[in-house]
PDB file of C-alpha atoms and ligand atoms in Angstrom:
ATOM      1  CA  UNK A   1     -17.786  10.311  15.229  1.00 49.00           C
ATOM      2  CA  UNK A   2     -14.632  11.475  13.904  1.00 59.00           C
ATOM      3  CA  UNK A   3     -14.556  10.968  10.002  1.00 79.00           C
ATOM      4  CA  UNK A   4     -12.456   8.283   8.711  1.00 94.00           C
ATOM      5  CA  UNK A   5      -9.267   9.209   7.082  1.00 97.00           C
ATOM      6  CA  UNK A   6     -10.326   7.146   3.933  1.00 98.00           C
ATOM      7  CA  UNK A   7     -13.787   6.137   3.327  1.00 98.00           C
ATOM      8  CA  UNK A   8     -14.778   4.048   0.127  1.00 98.00           C
ATOM      9  CA  UNK A   9     -18.538   3.869  -0.092  1.00 98.00           C
ATOM     10  CA  UNK A  10     -20.120   1.210  -2.464  1.00 98.00           C
ATOM     11  CA  UNK A  11     -17.760   1.764  -5.172  1.00 98.00           C
ATOM     12  CA  UNK A  12     -18.655   0.144  -8.542  1.00 98.00           C
ATOM     13  CA  UNK A  13     -16.280   0.195 -11.551  1.00 98.00           C
ATOM     14  CA  UNK A  14     -16.135  -1.725 -14.910  1.00 98.00           C
ATOM     15  CA  UNK A  15     -13.728  -2.166 -17.386  1.00 97.00           C
ATOM     16  CA  UNK A  16     -14.437  -0.833 -21.105  1.00 96.00           C
ATOM     17  CA  UNK A  17     -15.519  -3.481 -23.568  1.00 95.00           C
ATOM     18  CA  UNK A  18     -18.359  -4.701 -25.295  1.00 93.00           C
ATOM     19  CA  UNK A  19     -19.999  -5.569 -23.023  1.00 95.00           C
ATOM     20  CA  UNK A  20     -18.157  -3.744 -20.045  1.00 95.00           C
ATOM     21  CA  UNK A  21     -16.550  -5.975 -17.551  1.00 96.00           C
ATOM     22  CA  UNK A  22     -18.011  -5.210 -14.189  1.00 97.00           C
ATOM     23  CA  UNK A  23     -14.606  -5.387 -11.928  1.00 98.00           C
ATOM     24  CA  UNK A  24     -16.222  -3.836  -8.460  1.00 98.00           C
ATOM     25  CA  UNK A  25     -19.543  -4.187  -7.309  1.00 97.00           C
ATOM     26  CA  UNK A  26     -20.163  -1.913  -4.289  1.00 96.00           C
ATOM     27  CA  UNK A  27     -17.078  -1.901  -2.228  1.00 98.00           C
ATOM     28  CA  UNK A  28     -17.184  -0.236   1.130  1.00 98.00           C
ATOM     29  CA  UNK A  29     -14.103   0.066   3.234  1.00 97.00           C
ATOM     30  CA  UNK A  30     -12.920   2.609   5.803  1.00 97.00           C
ATOM     31  CA  UNK A  31      -9.726   3.391   7.545  1.00 97.00           C
ATOM     32  CA  UNK A  32      -9.001   5.484  10.585  1.00 95.00           C
ATOM     33  CA  UNK A  33      -6.147   7.752  10.990  1.00 94.00           C
ATOM     34  CA  UNK A  34      -2.979   5.842  11.948  1.00 93.00           C
ATOM     35  CA  UNK A  35      -4.617   2.323  11.587  1.00 96.00           C
ATOM     36  CA  UNK A  36      -3.076  -0.466   9.479  1.00 97.00           C
ATOM     37  CA  UNK A  37      -5.947  -2.272   7.528  1.00 97.00           C
ATOM     38  CA  UNK A  38      -5.352  -5.294   5.544  1.00 97.00           C
ATOM     39  CA  UNK A  39      -7.202  -5.993   2.116  1.00 97.00           C
ATOM     40  CA  UNK A  40      -6.899  -9.753   1.440  1.00 95.00           C
ATOM     41  CA  UNK A  41      -8.541 -11.781  -1.245  1.00 92.00           C
ATOM     42  CA  UNK A  42      -7.890 -14.174  -3.894  1.00 89.00           C
ATOM     43  CA  UNK A  43      -6.088 -13.314  -7.363  1.00 91.00           C
ATOM     44  CA  UNK A  44      -8.402 -11.351  -9.605  1.00 95.00           C
ATOM     45  CA  UNK A  45     -10.845 -10.304  -6.982  1.00 95.00           C
ATOM     46  CA  UNK A  46     -10.180  -6.536  -7.395  1.00 97.00           C
ATOM     47  CA  UNK A  47      -7.561  -5.526  -4.653  1.00 96.00           C
ATOM     48  CA  UNK A  48      -5.292  -3.540  -6.919  1.00 95.00           C
ATOM     49  CA  UNK A  49      -8.084  -1.841  -9.017  1.00 97.00           C
ATOM     50  CA  UNK A  50      -9.582  -0.629  -5.913  1.00 98.00           C
ATOM     51  CA  UNK A  51      -6.175   0.894  -4.669  1.00 97.00           C
ATOM     52  CA  UNK A  52      -5.527   2.394  -8.416  1.00 96.00           C
ATOM     53  CA  UNK A  53      -8.996   3.788  -7.960  1.00 98.00           C
ATOM     54  CA  UNK A  54      -8.248   5.783  -4.821  1.00 98.00           C
ATOM     55  CA  UNK A  55      -5.423   7.586  -6.506  1.00 96.00           C
ATOM     56  CA  UNK A  56      -7.075   7.662  -9.923  1.00 96.00           C
ATOM     57  CA  UNK A  57      -4.147   5.623 -11.744  1.00 94.00           C
ATOM     58  CA  UNK A  58      -6.631   4.227 -14.183  1.00 96.00           C
ATOM     59  CA  UNK A  59      -7.479   5.861 -17.283  1.00 95.00           C
ATOM     60  CA  UNK A  60     -11.279   6.509 -16.840  1.00 94.00           C
ATOM     61  CA  UNK A  61     -11.835   5.515 -20.499  1.00 95.00           C
ATOM     62  CA  UNK A  62     -10.480   2.118 -19.570  1.00 96.00           C
ATOM     63  CA  UNK A  63     -11.858   1.609 -16.115  1.00 97.00           C
ATOM     64  CA  UNK A  64     -15.141   3.561 -15.385  1.00 96.00           C
ATOM     65  CA  UNK A  65     -16.583   4.129 -11.846  1.00 97.00           C
ATOM     66  CA  UNK A  66     -20.120   3.710 -12.191  1.00 97.00           C
ATOM     67  CA  UNK A  67     -21.134   4.423  -8.748  1.00 97.00           C
ATOM     68  CA  UNK A  68     -19.938   5.099  -5.284  1.00 98.00           C
ATOM     69  CA  UNK A  69     -17.535   7.605  -3.792  1.00 98.00           C
ATOM     70  CA  UNK A  70     -14.057   7.745  -2.356  1.00 98.00           C
ATOM     71  CA  UNK A  71     -13.541  10.357   0.296  1.00 98.00           C
ATOM     72  CA  UNK A  72      -9.953  11.112   1.834  1.00 98.00           C
ATOM     73  CA  UNK A  73      -9.794  13.408   4.874  1.00 96.00           C
ATOM     74  CA  UNK A  74     -13.537  14.546   3.539  1.00 95.00           C
ATOM     75  CA  UNK A  75     -12.280  15.216   0.069  1.00 97.00           C
ATOM     76  CA  UNK A  76     -14.039  13.608  -2.755  1.00 97.00           C
ATOM     77  CA  UNK A  77     -11.329  12.033  -4.539  1.00 97.00           C
ATOM     78  CA  UNK A  78     -13.608  11.126  -7.641  1.00 97.00           C
ATOM     79  CA  UNK A  79     -14.413  14.696  -8.028  1.00 96.00           C
ATOM     80  CA  UNK A  80     -11.189  16.410  -7.448  1.00 97.00           C
ATOM     81  CA  UNK A  81      -9.734  18.258 -10.440  1.00 96.00           C
ATOM     82  CA  UNK A  82      -6.335  16.947 -11.946  1.00 95.00           C
ATOM     83  CA  UNK A  83      -4.049  19.341 -10.471  1.00 95.00           C
ATOM     84  CA  UNK A  84      -4.934  19.042  -6.672  1.00 97.00           C
ATOM     85  CA  UNK A  85      -5.096  15.353  -7.257  1.00 97.00           C
ATOM     86  CA  UNK A  86      -1.577  15.244  -8.787  1.00 94.00           C
ATOM     87  CA  UNK A  87      -0.480  17.358  -5.510  1.00 94.00           C
ATOM     88  CA  UNK A  88      -2.189  14.741  -3.417  1.00 96.00           C
ATOM     89  CA  UNK A  89      -0.395  11.725  -5.009  1.00 95.00           C
ATOM     90  CA  UNK A  90       2.705  10.815  -3.333  1.00 92.00           C
ATOM     91  CA  UNK A  91       2.419  13.722  -0.996  1.00 94.00           C
ATOM     92  CA  UNK A  92      -0.725  12.953   1.133  1.00 97.00           C
ATOM     93  CA  UNK A  93      -1.349   9.411  -0.147  1.00 97.00           C
ATOM     94  CA  UNK A  94       1.734   7.272  -1.047  1.00 95.00           C
ATOM     95  CA  UNK A  95       1.540   4.075  -3.090  1.00 93.00           C
ATOM     96  CA  UNK A  96       3.902   0.934  -3.384  1.00 91.00           C
ATOM     97  CA  UNK A  97       2.637  -0.707  -6.384  1.00 85.00           C
ATOM     98  CA  UNK A  98       2.378  -4.521  -6.669  1.00 80.00           C
ATOM     99  CA  UNK A  99       5.450  -4.568  -9.407  1.00 75.00           C
ATOM    100  CA  UNK A 100       8.437  -3.538  -7.764  1.00 67.00           C
ATOM    101  CA  UNK A 101      10.186  -2.495 -10.551  1.00 70.00           C
ATOM    102  CA  UNK A 102       7.409  -0.371 -11.817  1.00 73.00           C
ATOM    103  CA  UNK A 103       7.875   1.942  -8.399  1.00 79.00           C
ATOM    104  CA  UNK A 104      11.258   3.177  -9.665  1.00 87.00           C
ATOM    105  CA  UNK A 105      12.751   4.668 -12.801  1.00 90.00           C
ATOM    106  CA  UNK A 106      15.333   1.931 -13.684  1.00 89.00           C
ATOM    107  CA  UNK A 107      17.580   4.613 -15.674  1.00 92.00           C
ATOM    108  CA  UNK A 108      17.759   7.175 -12.827  1.00 95.00           C
ATOM    109  CA  UNK A 109      19.805   6.950  -9.716  1.00 97.00           C
ATOM    110  CA  UNK A 110      17.950   6.565  -6.521  1.00 96.00           C
ATOM    111  CA  UNK A 111      19.179   9.840  -4.879  1.00 97.00           C
ATOM    112  CA  UNK A 112      18.072  11.727  -7.908  1.00 97.00           C
ATOM    113  CA  UNK A 113      14.529  10.046  -7.841  1.00 96.00           C
ATOM    114  CA  UNK A 114      13.847  10.680  -4.304  1.00 96.00           C
ATOM    115  CA  UNK A 115      15.042  14.303  -4.661  1.00 97.00           C
ATOM    116  CA  UNK A 116      12.745  14.677  -7.598  1.00 96.00           C
ATOM    117  CA  UNK A 117       9.763  13.598  -5.234  1.00 95.00           C
ATOM    118  CA  UNK A 118      10.972  16.075  -2.691  1.00 97.00           C
ATOM    119  CA  UNK A 119      11.336  18.877  -5.250  1.00 96.00           C
ATOM    120  CA  UNK A 120       8.015  18.423  -6.630  1.00 94.00           C
ATOM    121  CA  UNK A 121       5.961  18.059  -3.370  1.00 95.00           C
ATOM    122  CA  UNK A 122       7.991  20.257  -0.891  1.00 95.00           C
ATOM    123  CA  UNK A 123      10.230  22.520  -3.025  1.00 96.00           C
ATOM    124  CA  UNK A 124      13.347  20.749  -1.340  1.00 96.00           C
ATOM    125  CA  UNK A 125      16.414  20.119  -3.589  1.00 96.00           C
ATOM    126  CA  UNK A 126      20.219  19.590  -3.507  1.00 95.00           C
ATOM    127  CA  UNK A 127      21.901  19.040  -0.242  1.00 96.00           C
ATOM    128  CA  UNK A 128      19.125  19.169   1.847  1.00 96.00           C
ATOM    129  CA  UNK A 129      17.226  16.704  -0.263  1.00 97.00           C
ATOM    130  CA  UNK A 130      20.147  14.342  -0.020  1.00 97.00           C
ATOM    131  CA  UNK A 131      20.316  14.763   3.729  1.00 97.00           C
ATOM    132  CA  UNK A 132      16.863  14.009   4.116  1.00 96.00           C
ATOM    133  CA  UNK A 133      16.603  10.915   1.740  1.00 97.00           C
ATOM    134  CA  UNK A 134      19.798   9.615   3.490  1.00 97.00           C
ATOM    135  CA  UNK A 135      18.233  10.060   7.090  1.00 94.00           C
ATOM    136  CA  UNK A 136      15.150   8.256   6.099  1.00 94.00           C
ATOM    137  CA  UNK A 137      17.019   5.252   4.514  1.00 94.00           C
ATOM    138  CA  UNK A 138      18.738   5.038   8.001  1.00 92.00           C
ATOM    139  CA  UNK A 139      15.430   4.942   9.674  1.00 88.00           C
ATOM    140  CA  UNK A 140      14.626   1.845   7.203  1.00 88.00           C
ATOM    141  CA  UNK A 141      17.776   0.293   8.317  1.00 87.00           C
ATOM    142  CA  UNK A 142      20.042   0.929   5.472  1.00 91.00           C
ATOM    143  CA  UNK A 143      23.401   0.583   6.862  1.00 92.00           C
ATOM    144  CA  UNK A 144      25.000   2.604   3.854  1.00 94.00           C
ATOM    145  CA  UNK A 145      22.454   5.342   2.531  1.00 96.00           C
ATOM    146  CA  UNK A 146      25.309   7.122   0.507  1.00 96.00           C
ATOM    147  CA  UNK A 147      25.805   3.909  -1.613  1.00 96.00           C
ATOM    148  CA  UNK A 148      22.049   3.211  -2.087  1.00 96.00           C
ATOM    149  CA  UNK A 149      21.475   6.918  -3.004  1.00 97.00           C
ATOM    150  CA  UNK A 150      24.345   6.609  -5.667  1.00 97.00           C
ATOM    151  CA  UNK A 151      22.749   3.330  -7.124  1.00 96.00           C
ATOM    152  CA  UNK A 152      20.521   2.695  -9.970  1.00 95.00           C
ATOM    153  CA  UNK A 153      17.597   0.359  -9.085  1.00 92.00           C
ATOM    154  CA  UNK A 154      19.024  -2.683 -10.775  1.00 90.00           C
ATOM    155  CA  UNK A 155      22.228  -2.396  -8.781  1.00 93.00           C
ATOM    156  CA  UNK A 156      20.553  -3.388  -5.831  1.00 91.00           C
ATOM    157  CA  UNK A 157      18.985  -6.646  -4.137  1.00 87.00           C
ATOM    158  CA  UNK A 158      15.569  -7.048  -3.874  1.00 84.00           C
ATOM    159  CA  UNK A 159      15.465  -6.292   0.065  1.00 85.00           C
ATOM    160  CA  UNK A 160      17.572  -3.010  -0.639  1.00 89.00           C
ATOM    161  CA  UNK A 161      15.304  -2.016  -3.729  1.00 89.00           C
ATOM    162  CA  UNK A 162      12.259  -2.490  -1.802  1.00 87.00           C
ATOM    163  CA  UNK A 163      13.601  -0.284   1.012  1.00 89.00           C
ATOM    164  CA  UNK A 164      14.296   2.505  -1.608  1.00 92.00           C
ATOM    165  CA  UNK A 165      10.767   2.017  -2.593  1.00 91.00           C
ATOM    166  CA  UNK A 166       9.402   2.462   0.933  1.00 90.00           C
ATOM    167  CA  UNK A 167      11.747   5.571   1.247  1.00 93.00           C
ATOM    168  CA  UNK A 168      10.158   6.797  -2.044  1.00 93.00           C
ATOM    169  CA  UNK A 169       6.589   6.325  -0.446  1.00 93.00           C
ATOM    170  CA  UNK A 170       7.434   7.621   3.000  1.00 93.00           C
ATOM    171  CA  UNK A 171       9.542  10.712   1.863  1.00 94.00           C
ATOM    172  CA  UNK A 172       6.871  13.480   2.013  1.00 94.00           C
ATOM    173  CA  UNK A 173       5.328  11.995   5.559  1.00 92.00           C
ATOM    174  CA  UNK A 174       2.045  10.531   3.546  1.00 95.00           C
ATOM    175  CA  UNK A 175      -1.036  10.478   5.902  1.00 96.00           C
ATOM    176  CA  UNK A 176      -1.993   7.255   3.897  1.00 97.00           C
ATOM    177  CA  UNK A 177       0.155   4.519   2.483  1.00 96.00           C
ATOM    178  CA  UNK A 178      -1.457   1.892  -0.171  1.00 97.00           C
ATOM    179  CA  UNK A 179       0.935  -0.889  -0.120  1.00 95.00           C
ATOM    180  CA  UNK A 180      -0.027  -3.327  -2.747  1.00 94.00           C
ATOM    181  CA  UNK A 181       1.628  -6.736  -2.206  1.00 89.00           C
ATOM    182  CA  UNK A 182       4.937  -4.911  -1.272  1.00 85.00           C
ATOM    183  CA  UNK A 183       6.655  -8.041  -0.193  1.00 82.00           C
ATOM    184  CA  UNK A 184       5.470 -10.836  -2.669  1.00 76.00           C
ATOM    185  CA  UNK A 185       9.069 -10.572  -4.596  1.00 72.00           C
ATOM    186  CA  UNK A 186      11.040 -11.007  -1.341  1.00 76.00           C
ATOM    187  CA  UNK A 187      12.261 -14.019   0.393  1.00 79.00           C
ATOM    188  CA  UNK A 188      10.822 -14.944   3.555  1.00 80.00           C
ATOM    189  CA  UNK A 189      13.452 -13.347   6.144  1.00 81.00           C
ATOM    190  CA  UNK A 190      13.389 -10.113   3.984  1.00 79.00           C
ATOM    191  CA  UNK A 191       9.680 -10.051   3.844  1.00 82.00           C
ATOM    192  CA  UNK A 192       9.361 -10.088   7.597  1.00 85.00           C
ATOM    193  CA  UNK A 193      11.863  -7.254   7.873  1.00 83.00           C
ATOM    194  CA  UNK A 194      10.089  -5.156   5.193  1.00 84.00           C
ATOM    195  CA  UNK A 195       6.837  -5.832   7.292  1.00 89.00           C
ATOM    196  CA  UNK A 196       8.270  -4.501  10.261  1.00 88.00           C
ATOM    197  CA  UNK A 197       9.652  -1.606   8.759  1.00 87.00           C
ATOM    198  CA  UNK A 198       6.395  -0.409   7.444  1.00 90.00           C
ATOM    199  CA  UNK A 199       4.852  -0.677  10.849  1.00 92.00           C
ATOM    200  CA  UNK A 200       7.718   0.971  12.520  1.00 89.00           C
ATOM    201  CA  UNK A 201       7.426   3.975   9.869  1.00 86.00           C
ATOM    202  CA  UNK A 202       3.779   3.982  10.144  1.00 90.00           C
ATOM    203  CA  UNK A 203       3.614   4.188  13.868  1.00 91.00           C
ATOM    204  CA  UNK A 204       6.333   6.941  14.184  1.00 91.00           C
ATOM    205  CA  UNK A 205       4.780   8.892  11.297  1.00 89.00           C
ATOM    206  CA  UNK A 206       1.286   8.404  12.252  1.00 91.00           C
ATOM    207  CA  UNK A 207       0.278   7.115   8.875  1.00 93.00           C
ATOM    208  CA  UNK A 208      -2.560   4.797   8.023  1.00 96.00           C
ATOM    209  CA  UNK A 209      -1.920   1.975   5.708  1.00 97.00           C
ATOM    210  CA  UNK A 210      -4.013  -0.200   3.292  1.00 97.00           C
ATOM    211  CA  UNK A 211      -2.080  -3.280   3.080  1.00 96.00           C
ATOM    212  CA  UNK A 212      -2.941  -5.456   0.298  1.00 96.00           C
ATOM    213  CA  UNK A 213      -2.011  -9.123   0.433  1.00 92.00           C
ATOM    214  CA  UNK A 214      -3.039 -12.723  -0.278  1.00 87.00           C
ATOM    215  CA  UNK A 215      -1.456 -13.879   2.933  1.00 86.00           C
ATOM    216  CA  UNK A 216      -3.648 -14.160   5.915  1.00 88.00           C
ATOM    217  CA  UNK A 217      -0.455 -14.526   8.121  1.00 87.00           C
ATOM    218  CA  UNK A 218       0.525 -11.153   7.215  1.00 89.00           C
ATOM    219  CA  UNK A 219      -2.866  -9.750   8.086  1.00 92.00           C
ATOM    220  CA  UNK A 220      -2.398 -11.397  11.434  1.00 90.00           C
ATOM    221  CA  UNK A 221       0.797 -10.154  12.133  1.00 88.00           C
ATOM    222  CA  UNK A 222       0.473  -6.434  10.761  1.00 93.00           C
ATOM    223  CA  UNK A 223      -3.198  -5.475  10.639  1.00 95.00           C
ATOM    224  CA  UNK A 224      -5.722  -3.952  13.052  1.00 95.00           C
ATOM    225  CA  UNK A 225      -8.520  -4.449  10.791  1.00 97.00           C
ATOM    226  CA  UNK A 226      -9.151  -6.628   7.716  1.00 97.00           C
ATOM    227  CA  UNK A 227     -11.502  -6.226   4.629  1.00 98.00           C
ATOM    228  CA  UNK A 228     -11.790  -9.724   2.907  1.00 96.00           C
ATOM    229  CA  UNK A 229     -12.588  -9.243  -0.811  1.00 96.00           C
ATOM    230  CA  UNK A 230     -14.035 -11.717  -3.163  1.00 95.00           C
ATOM    231  CA  UNK A 231     -15.213 -11.039  -6.793  1.00 95.00           C
ATOM    232  CA  UNK A 232     -15.126  -7.197  -6.572  1.00 97.00           C
ATOM    233  CA  UNK A 233     -16.832  -7.043  -3.293  1.00 97.00           C
ATOM    234  CA  UNK A 234     -16.045  -6.937   0.485  1.00 97.00           C
ATOM    235  CA  UNK A 235     -17.546 -10.083   1.926  1.00 96.00           C
ATOM    236  CA  UNK A 236     -16.398  -9.655   5.493  1.00 96.00           C
ATOM    237  CA  UNK A 237     -14.611  -7.129   7.614  1.00 97.00           C
ATOM    238  CA  UNK A 238     -13.811  -6.048  11.159  1.00 96.00           C
ATOM    239  CA  UNK A 239     -10.931  -6.269  13.836  1.00 96.00           C
ATOM    240  CA  UNK A 240      -8.217  -8.670  12.820  1.00 95.00           C
ATOM    241  CA  UNK A 241      -8.860 -10.779  15.934  1.00 93.00           C
ATOM    242  CA  UNK A 242     -12.432 -11.163  15.392  1.00 94.00           C
ATOM    243  CA  UNK A 243     -12.575 -11.802  11.826  1.00 94.00           C
ATOM    244  CA  UNK A 244      -9.603 -14.250  11.965  1.00 92.00           C
ATOM    245  CA  UNK A 245     -10.736 -16.186  15.377  1.00 90.00           C
ATOM    246  CA  UNK A 246     -13.931 -16.404  14.123  1.00 90.00           C
ATOM    247  CA  UNK A 247     -14.691 -16.034  10.380  1.00 92.00           C
ATOM    248  CA  UNK A 248     -18.349 -15.894   9.375  1.00 91.00           C
ATOM    249  CA  UNK A 249     -17.853 -16.372   5.707  1.00 91.00           C
ATOM    250  CA  UNK A 250     -16.925 -19.606   4.065  1.00 91.00           C
ATOM    251  CA  UNK A 251     -14.532 -17.759   1.817  1.00 90.00           C
ATOM    252  CA  UNK A 252     -12.458 -16.263   4.738  1.00 91.00           C
ATOM    253  CA  UNK A 253     -12.308 -19.701   6.348  1.00 90.00           C
ATOM    254  CA  UNK A 254     -11.162 -21.074   3.305  1.00 88.00           C
ATOM    255  CA  UNK A 255      -8.323 -18.579   3.091  1.00 86.00           C
ATOM    256  CA  UNK A 256      -7.428 -19.151   6.675  1.00 86.00           C
ATOM    257  CA  UNK A 257      -7.584 -22.870   6.056  1.00 83.00           C
ATOM    258  CA  UNK A 258      -4.579 -22.276   3.513  1.00 77.00           C
ATOM    259  CA  UNK A 259      -2.544 -21.120   6.315  1.00 74.00           C
ATOM    260  CA  UNK A 260      -0.743 -23.612   8.228  1.00 66.00           C
ATOM    261  CA  UNK A 261      -1.399 -23.286  12.034  1.00 59.00           C
ATOM    262  CA  UNK A 262       2.323 -22.940  12.928  1.00 45.00           C
ATOM    263  CA  UNK A 263       2.245 -19.665  10.597  1.00 50.00           C
ATOM    264  CA  UNK A 264      -0.148 -17.793  12.729  1.00 52.00           C
ATOM    265  CA  UNK A 265       2.149 -16.186  15.039  1.00 48.00           C
ATOM    266  CA  UNK A 266       0.708 -14.409  18.224  1.00 51.00           C
ATOM    267  CA  UNK A 267       3.836 -12.538  18.941  1.00 49.00           C
ATOM    268  CA  UNK A 268       5.016  -9.466  17.019  1.00 49.00           C
ATOM    269  CA  UNK A 269       7.232 -10.328  13.973  1.00 50.00           C
ATOM    270  CA  UNK A 270      11.097 -10.075  15.028  1.00 50.00           C
ATOM    271  CA  UNK A 271      13.041  -7.439  13.719  1.00 47.00           C
ATOM    272  CA  UNK A 272      16.210  -8.720  12.240  1.00 48.00           C
ATOM    273  CA  UNK A 273      19.211  -6.981  13.346  1.00 42.00           C
TER     274      UNK A 273
HETATM  275  N1  ATP B 301      -6.205  -3.123 -17.419  1.00 70.02           N
HETATM  276  C1  ATP B 301      -7.183  -4.203 -17.152  1.00 70.02           C
HETATM  277  N2  ATP B 301      -8.346  -4.376 -18.479  1.00 70.02           N
HETATM  278  C2  ATP B 301      -9.330  -5.241 -18.126  1.00 70.02           C
HETATM  279  N3  ATP B 301      -9.638  -6.080 -16.838  1.00 70.02           N
HETATM  280  C3  ATP B 301      -8.515  -5.667 -16.051  1.00 70.02           C
HETATM  281  C4  ATP B 301      -7.634  -4.909 -16.233  1.00 70.02           C
HETATM  282  N4  ATP B 301      -6.838  -4.874 -14.878  1.00 70.02           N
HETATM  283  C5  ATP B 301      -7.445  -5.743 -14.208  1.00 70.02           C
HETATM  284  N5  ATP B 301      -8.408  -6.148 -14.935  1.00 70.02           N
HETATM  285  C6  ATP B 301      -9.469  -7.308 -14.332  1.00 70.02           C
HETATM  286  O1  ATP B 301      -9.841  -6.722 -12.895  1.00 70.02           O
HETATM  287  C7  ATP B 301     -10.186  -7.959 -12.090  1.00 70.02           C
HETATM  288  C8  ATP B 301      -9.454  -7.303 -10.886  1.00 70.02           C
HETATM  289  O2  ATP B 301      -8.000  -7.164 -11.230  1.00 70.02           O
HETATM  290  P1  ATP B 301      -7.186  -6.794  -9.771  1.00 70.02           P
HETATM  291  O3  ATP B 301      -5.711  -6.517 -10.388  1.00 70.02           O
HETATM  292  O4  ATP B 301      -7.504  -5.786  -9.160  1.00 70.02           O
HETATM  293  O5  ATP B 301      -6.929  -8.313  -8.997  1.00 70.02           O
HETATM  294  P2  ATP B 301      -6.289  -8.452  -7.394  1.00 70.02           P
HETATM  295  O6  ATP B 301      -7.065  -8.667  -6.513  1.00 70.02           O
HETATM  296  O7  ATP B 301      -5.174  -7.123  -7.517  1.00 70.02           O
HETATM  297  O8  ATP B 301      -5.623  -9.732  -7.927  1.00 70.02           O
HETATM  298  P3  ATP B 301      -3.834 -10.073  -7.453  1.00 70.02           P
HETATM  299  O9  ATP B 301      -3.921 -10.743  -6.134  1.00 70.02           O
HETATM  300  O10 ATP B 301      -3.508 -11.096  -8.527  1.00 70.02           O
HETATM  301  O11 ATP B 301      -3.115  -9.041  -7.760  1.00 70.02           O
HETATM  302  C9  ATP B 301      -9.365  -9.122 -12.668  1.00 70.02           C
HETATM  303  O12 ATP B 301     -10.418  -9.979 -12.988  1.00 70.02           O
HETATM  304  C10 ATP B 301      -8.596  -8.612 -13.815  1.00 70.02           C
HETATM  305  O13 ATP B 301      -8.625  -9.190 -14.875  1.00 70.02           O
HETATM  306 MG1   MG B 302      -3.451  -7.292  -7.402  1.00 70.02          MG
END
């Protein structure tokens, strides 16, 4: 059997303290290349901590992994030295953080920020960086890429800013995108557009996605597989159809019960023109 692109095996972690606060209790999760997996669960269940541990974004003196492994394309991420980890982050694995304003530097123009990413990972700068960035923004259905590239993040609407964040994430053609509630701050129409953009970009580039959300409706629309998390562990997982049609865990049923029937679309979400 082909190896999964991402395989988390019985990951356990705790936050420092006296006593330490156990946050993950044996999380196992795997994603195939090109697949979109949902990670869903109530607030505080450990979804963001899981994503941040994949990229080693948490200070190990604050959050310590006590057991388990994270493998990406066969690489043991927890054992990887700092420099190769830095090269991988943003290039092979991209991250869209939960707090949209944290994704970009507020005092640097969008074009400059995208150029910095291209320069760091692909040694591309100047005009070529500009052309690539503009082309990607166009693929993200931004009508006037040059204006966006010249803007500071705070000058953009929420929807445009989220497109800039997605451009930042897709810039180096990552094999895996970790998207932590990327649409929560957006209104419903823009949410649907951004979900479709993620799906479209992922399909065209072949990237796999770990999509973190509270929203079962979003999982239903977007994800091939789903992992349901509760209190630091995965309580149920499988093909989205199977889990949502016939949830085994009472907890999954309760998440589904919160979803009005009319919000469970069976057709793909529309692309807003
Ligand atoms: N820096 C930290 N120090 C101590 N505890 C933390 C820290 N960050 C997160 N936690 C705790 O770890 C647990 C999991 O947090 P996490 O952010 O992963 O939740 P989440 O599932 O992403 O929730 P949400 O849906 O609200 O984003 C929570 O109980 C949280 O209080
Ligand atoms: Mg979170």
